[in-house]
Every structure is written in structure tokens, then in C-alpha cells.
Amino acid sequence: MDGIVRLIKQDPMRVKALECVASLNLPQGFIAAGFVRNLVWDVLHQKNVSTPLNDIDVIYFDKAALNTDNDKMCEWKLHQLMPEINWQVKNQALMHTPAIDLI
């Protein structure tokens, strides 16, 4: 784990992305998926140029925000901070909620 943390700290884009997400103060907020995977694979395959990220997935869990408005607002805020990134924000509390319950 220390090796992954070290690699991330050496990558200015990833550090800035983490700082941007942290600024949202999302409950149980994390960056997921390819953010770490691509970095590790690039190092293991000795790539000199980072594999581009299609997007950065941000997940969090907030039972008090059971609509997609908060996700959209977070994406907008992140885009203002780092417009070069395609941000995808999802509240995991909504993932298994029937749509009828959200109306």
C-alpha cells in the first residue's frame, strides 16, 4: 500500500484530483476504479507516458441525499476545479433504490 501512495504522490494530476474531491467533504467519498489501476499498470509495464483516464469515478454514501441533484452539483464543482477531467459522481446510497422510491 505504501508503494501505491508513493506513486500517487509523485503524480501531480492525481494529487490535484484527490484534493479537489476532498474539498467536497463527501461522506465516505472516494475516487474509484481506473484512477489507481491505470497508474499501477503503467508502472508495472514501464510506460513513460501515463495511460489517459476516460473519466474519474467518485463514489460516496449519503442516505440524506437520495436524488441525483447532489451528484450533478458535485460533478459541476469538480469540473470548475479541473475541467480537463470527465468527472462521474455517484451516491452509492442510490444504487439499489427503486426509482419509484425517489419520486
C-alpha positions as YAML, in Angstrom:
chain: A
units: angstrom
residues:
- id: 1
  name: MET
  ca: [0.00, 0.00, 0.00]
- id: 2
  name: ASP
  ca: [2.85, 2.39, 0.78]
- id: 3
  name: GLY
  ca: [4.12, 1.92, -2.77]
- id: 4
  name: ILE
  ca: [0.79, 2.95, -4.28]
- id: 5
  name: VAL
  ca: [0.61, 6.02, -2.02]
- id: 6
  name: ARG
  ca: [4.15, 6.94, -3.07]
- id: 7
  name: LEU
  ca: [3.24, 6.59, -6.77]
- id: 8
  name: ILE
  ca: [0.15, 8.76, -6.37]
- id: 9
  name: LYS
  ca: [2.13, 11.45, -4.51]
- id: 10
  name: GLN
  ca: [4.54, 11.57, -7.48]
- id: 11
  name: ASP
  ca: [1.70, 12.27, -9.91]
- id: 12
  name: PRO
  ca: [0.61, 15.94, -9.79]
- id: 13
  name: MET
  ca: [-2.66, 15.31, -11.66]
- id: 14
  name: ARG
  ca: [-3.72, 12.59, -9.24]
- id: 15
  name: VAL
  ca: [-2.76, 14.67, -6.20]
- id: 16
  name: LYS
  ca: [-4.80, 17.59, -7.51]
- id: 17
  name: ALA
  ca: [-7.78, 15.30, -8.25]
- id: 18
  name: LEU
  ca: [-7.67, 13.94, -4.70]
- id: 19
  name: GLU
  ca: [-7.51, 17.47, -3.29]
- id: 20
  name: CYS
  ca: [-10.50, 18.51, -5.43]
- id: 21
  name: VAL
  ca: [-12.59, 15.57, -4.25]
- id: 22
  name: ALA
  ca: [-11.56, 16.16, -0.63]
- id: 23
  name: SER
  ca: [-12.74, 19.78, -0.93]
- id: 24
  name: LEU
  ca: [-16.32, 18.49, -1.44]
- id: 25
  name: ASN
  ca: [-16.36, 16.88, 2.02]
- id: 26
  name: LEU
  ca: [-18.46, 14.00, 0.74]
- id: 27
  name: PRO
  ca: [-19.41, 11.42, 3.37]
- id: 28
  name: GLN
  ca: [-17.34, 8.31, 2.72]
- id: 29
  name: GLY
  ca: [-16.11, 9.91, -0.52]
- id: 30
  name: PHE
  ca: [-13.56, 8.05, -2.62]
- id: 31
  name: ILE
  ca: [-12.06, 8.02, -6.09]
- id: 32
  name: ALA
  ca: [-12.56, 4.57, -7.60]
- id: 33
  name: ALA
  ca: [-11.64, 2.27, -10.46]
- id: 34
  name: GLY
  ca: [-9.09, 3.24, -13.11]
- id: 35
  name: PHE
  ca: [-7.55, 6.11, -11.13]
- id: 36
  name: VAL
  ca: [-5.25, 3.69, -9.29]
- id: 37
  name: ARG
  ca: [-5.39, 0.74, -11.70]
- id: 38
  name: ASN
  ca: [-4.01, 2.71, -14.67]
- id: 39
  name: LEU
  ca: [-1.19, 4.16, -12.59]
- id: 40
  name: VAL
  ca: [-0.12, 0.75, -11.27]
- id: 41
  name: TRP
  ca: [-0.29, -0.88, -14.72]
- id: 42
  name: ASP
  ca: [1.72, 1.97, -16.24]
- id: 43
  name: VAL
  ca: [4.47, 1.47, -13.66]
- id: 44
  name: LEU
  ca: [4.44, -2.32, -14.00]
- id: 45
  name: HIS
  ca: [4.71, -2.02, -17.78]
- id: 46
  name: GLN
  ca: [7.34, 0.73, -17.55]
- id: 47
  name: LYS
  ca: [5.34, 3.23, -19.59]
- id: 48
  name: ASN
  ca: [6.90, 6.66, -19.89]
- id: 49
  name: VAL
  ca: [3.56, 8.32, -20.64]
- id: 50
  name: SER
  ca: [0.53, 7.82, -18.40]
- id: 51
  name: THR
  ca: [-2.45, 6.00, -19.85]
- id: 52
  name: PRO
  ca: [-5.19, 8.61, -20.22]
- id: 53
  name: LEU
  ca: [-8.21, 8.28, -17.96]
- id: 54
  name: ASN
  ca: [-11.59, 8.19, -19.71]
- id: 55
  name: ASP
  ca: [-13.08, 9.61, -16.54]
- id: 56
  name: ILE
  ca: [-12.59, 9.76, -12.81]
- id: 57
  name: ASP
  ca: [-15.25, 7.96, -10.83]
- id: 58
  name: VAL
  ca: [-16.11, 9.50, -7.47]
- id: 59
  name: ILE
  ca: [-18.29, 7.48, -5.13]
- id: 60
  name: TYR
  ca: [-19.77, 8.37, -1.77]
- id: 61
  name: PHE
  ca: [-22.54, 7.18, 0.53]
- id: 62
  name: ASP
  ca: [-25.16, 9.64, 1.78]
- id: 63
  name: LYS
  ca: [-28.64, 8.43, 2.73]
- id: 64
  name: ALA
  ca: [-29.68, 12.07, 3.21]
- id: 65
  name: ALA
  ca: [-29.15, 12.90, -0.49]
- id: 66
  name: LEU
  ca: [-31.40, 10.42, -2.24]
- id: 67
  name: ASN
  ca: [-31.61, 12.14, -5.61]
- id: 68
  name: THR
  ca: [-29.12, 12.79, -8.38]
- id: 69
  name: ASP
  ca: [-29.07, 16.56, -7.88]
- id: 70
  name: ASN
  ca: [-26.17, 16.33, -5.44]
- id: 71
  name: ASP
  ca: [-24.21, 14.12, -7.85]
- id: 72
  name: LYS
  ca: [-24.69, 16.66, -10.65]
- id: 73
  name: MET
  ca: [-23.69, 19.57, -8.38]
- id: 74
  name: CYS
  ca: [-20.54, 17.74, -7.30]
- id: 75
  name: GLU
  ca: [-19.65, 17.00, -10.94]
- id: 76
  name: TRP
  ca: [-20.14, 20.68, -11.77]
- id: 77
  name: LYS
  ca: [-17.92, 21.79, -8.86]
- id: 78
  name: LEU
  ca: [-15.21, 19.31, -9.81]
- id: 79
  name: HIS
  ca: [-15.38, 20.42, -13.43]
- id: 80
  name: GLN
  ca: [-14.83, 24.02, -12.28]
- id: 81
  name: LEU
  ca: [-11.70, 22.91, -10.40]
- id: 82
  name: MET
  ca: [-10.33, 20.53, -13.07]
- id: 83
  name: PRO
  ca: [-12.15, 21.00, -16.38]
- id: 84
  name: GLU
  ca: [-9.79, 18.64, -18.20]
- id: 85
  name: ILE
  ca: [-11.29, 15.68, -16.33]
- id: 86
  name: ASN
  ca: [-14.54, 13.89, -17.17]
- id: 87
  name: TRP
  ca: [-15.93, 13.55, -13.64]
- id: 88
  name: GLN
  ca: [-18.53, 10.91, -12.79]
- id: 89
  name: VAL
  ca: [-20.03, 11.23, -9.29]
- id: 90
  name: LYS
  ca: [-22.41, 8.64, -7.84]
- id: 91
  name: ASN
  ca: [-24.05, 8.37, -4.44]
- id: 92
  name: GLN
  ca: [-23.90, 4.68, -3.62]
- id: 93
  name: ALA
  ca: [-26.98, 5.04, -1.40]
- id: 94
  name: LEU
  ca: [-28.96, 5.37, -4.66]
- id: 95
  name: MET
  ca: [-27.55, 2.33, -6.43]
- id: 96
  name: HIS
  ca: [-30.11, -0.18, -5.16]
- id: 97
  name: THR
  ca: [-33.05, 2.14, -4.54]
- id: 98
  name: PRO
  ca: [-36.07, 1.51, -6.77]
- id: 99
  name: ALA
  ca: [-36.80, 4.54, -8.94]
- id: 100
  name: ILE
  ca: [-40.35, 4.72, -7.59]
- id: 101
  name: ASP
  ca: [-38.98, 5.49, -4.11]
- id: 102
  name: LEU
  ca: [-37.15, 8.56, -5.45]
- id: 103
  name: ILE
  ca: [-40.27, 10.33, -6.72]
...
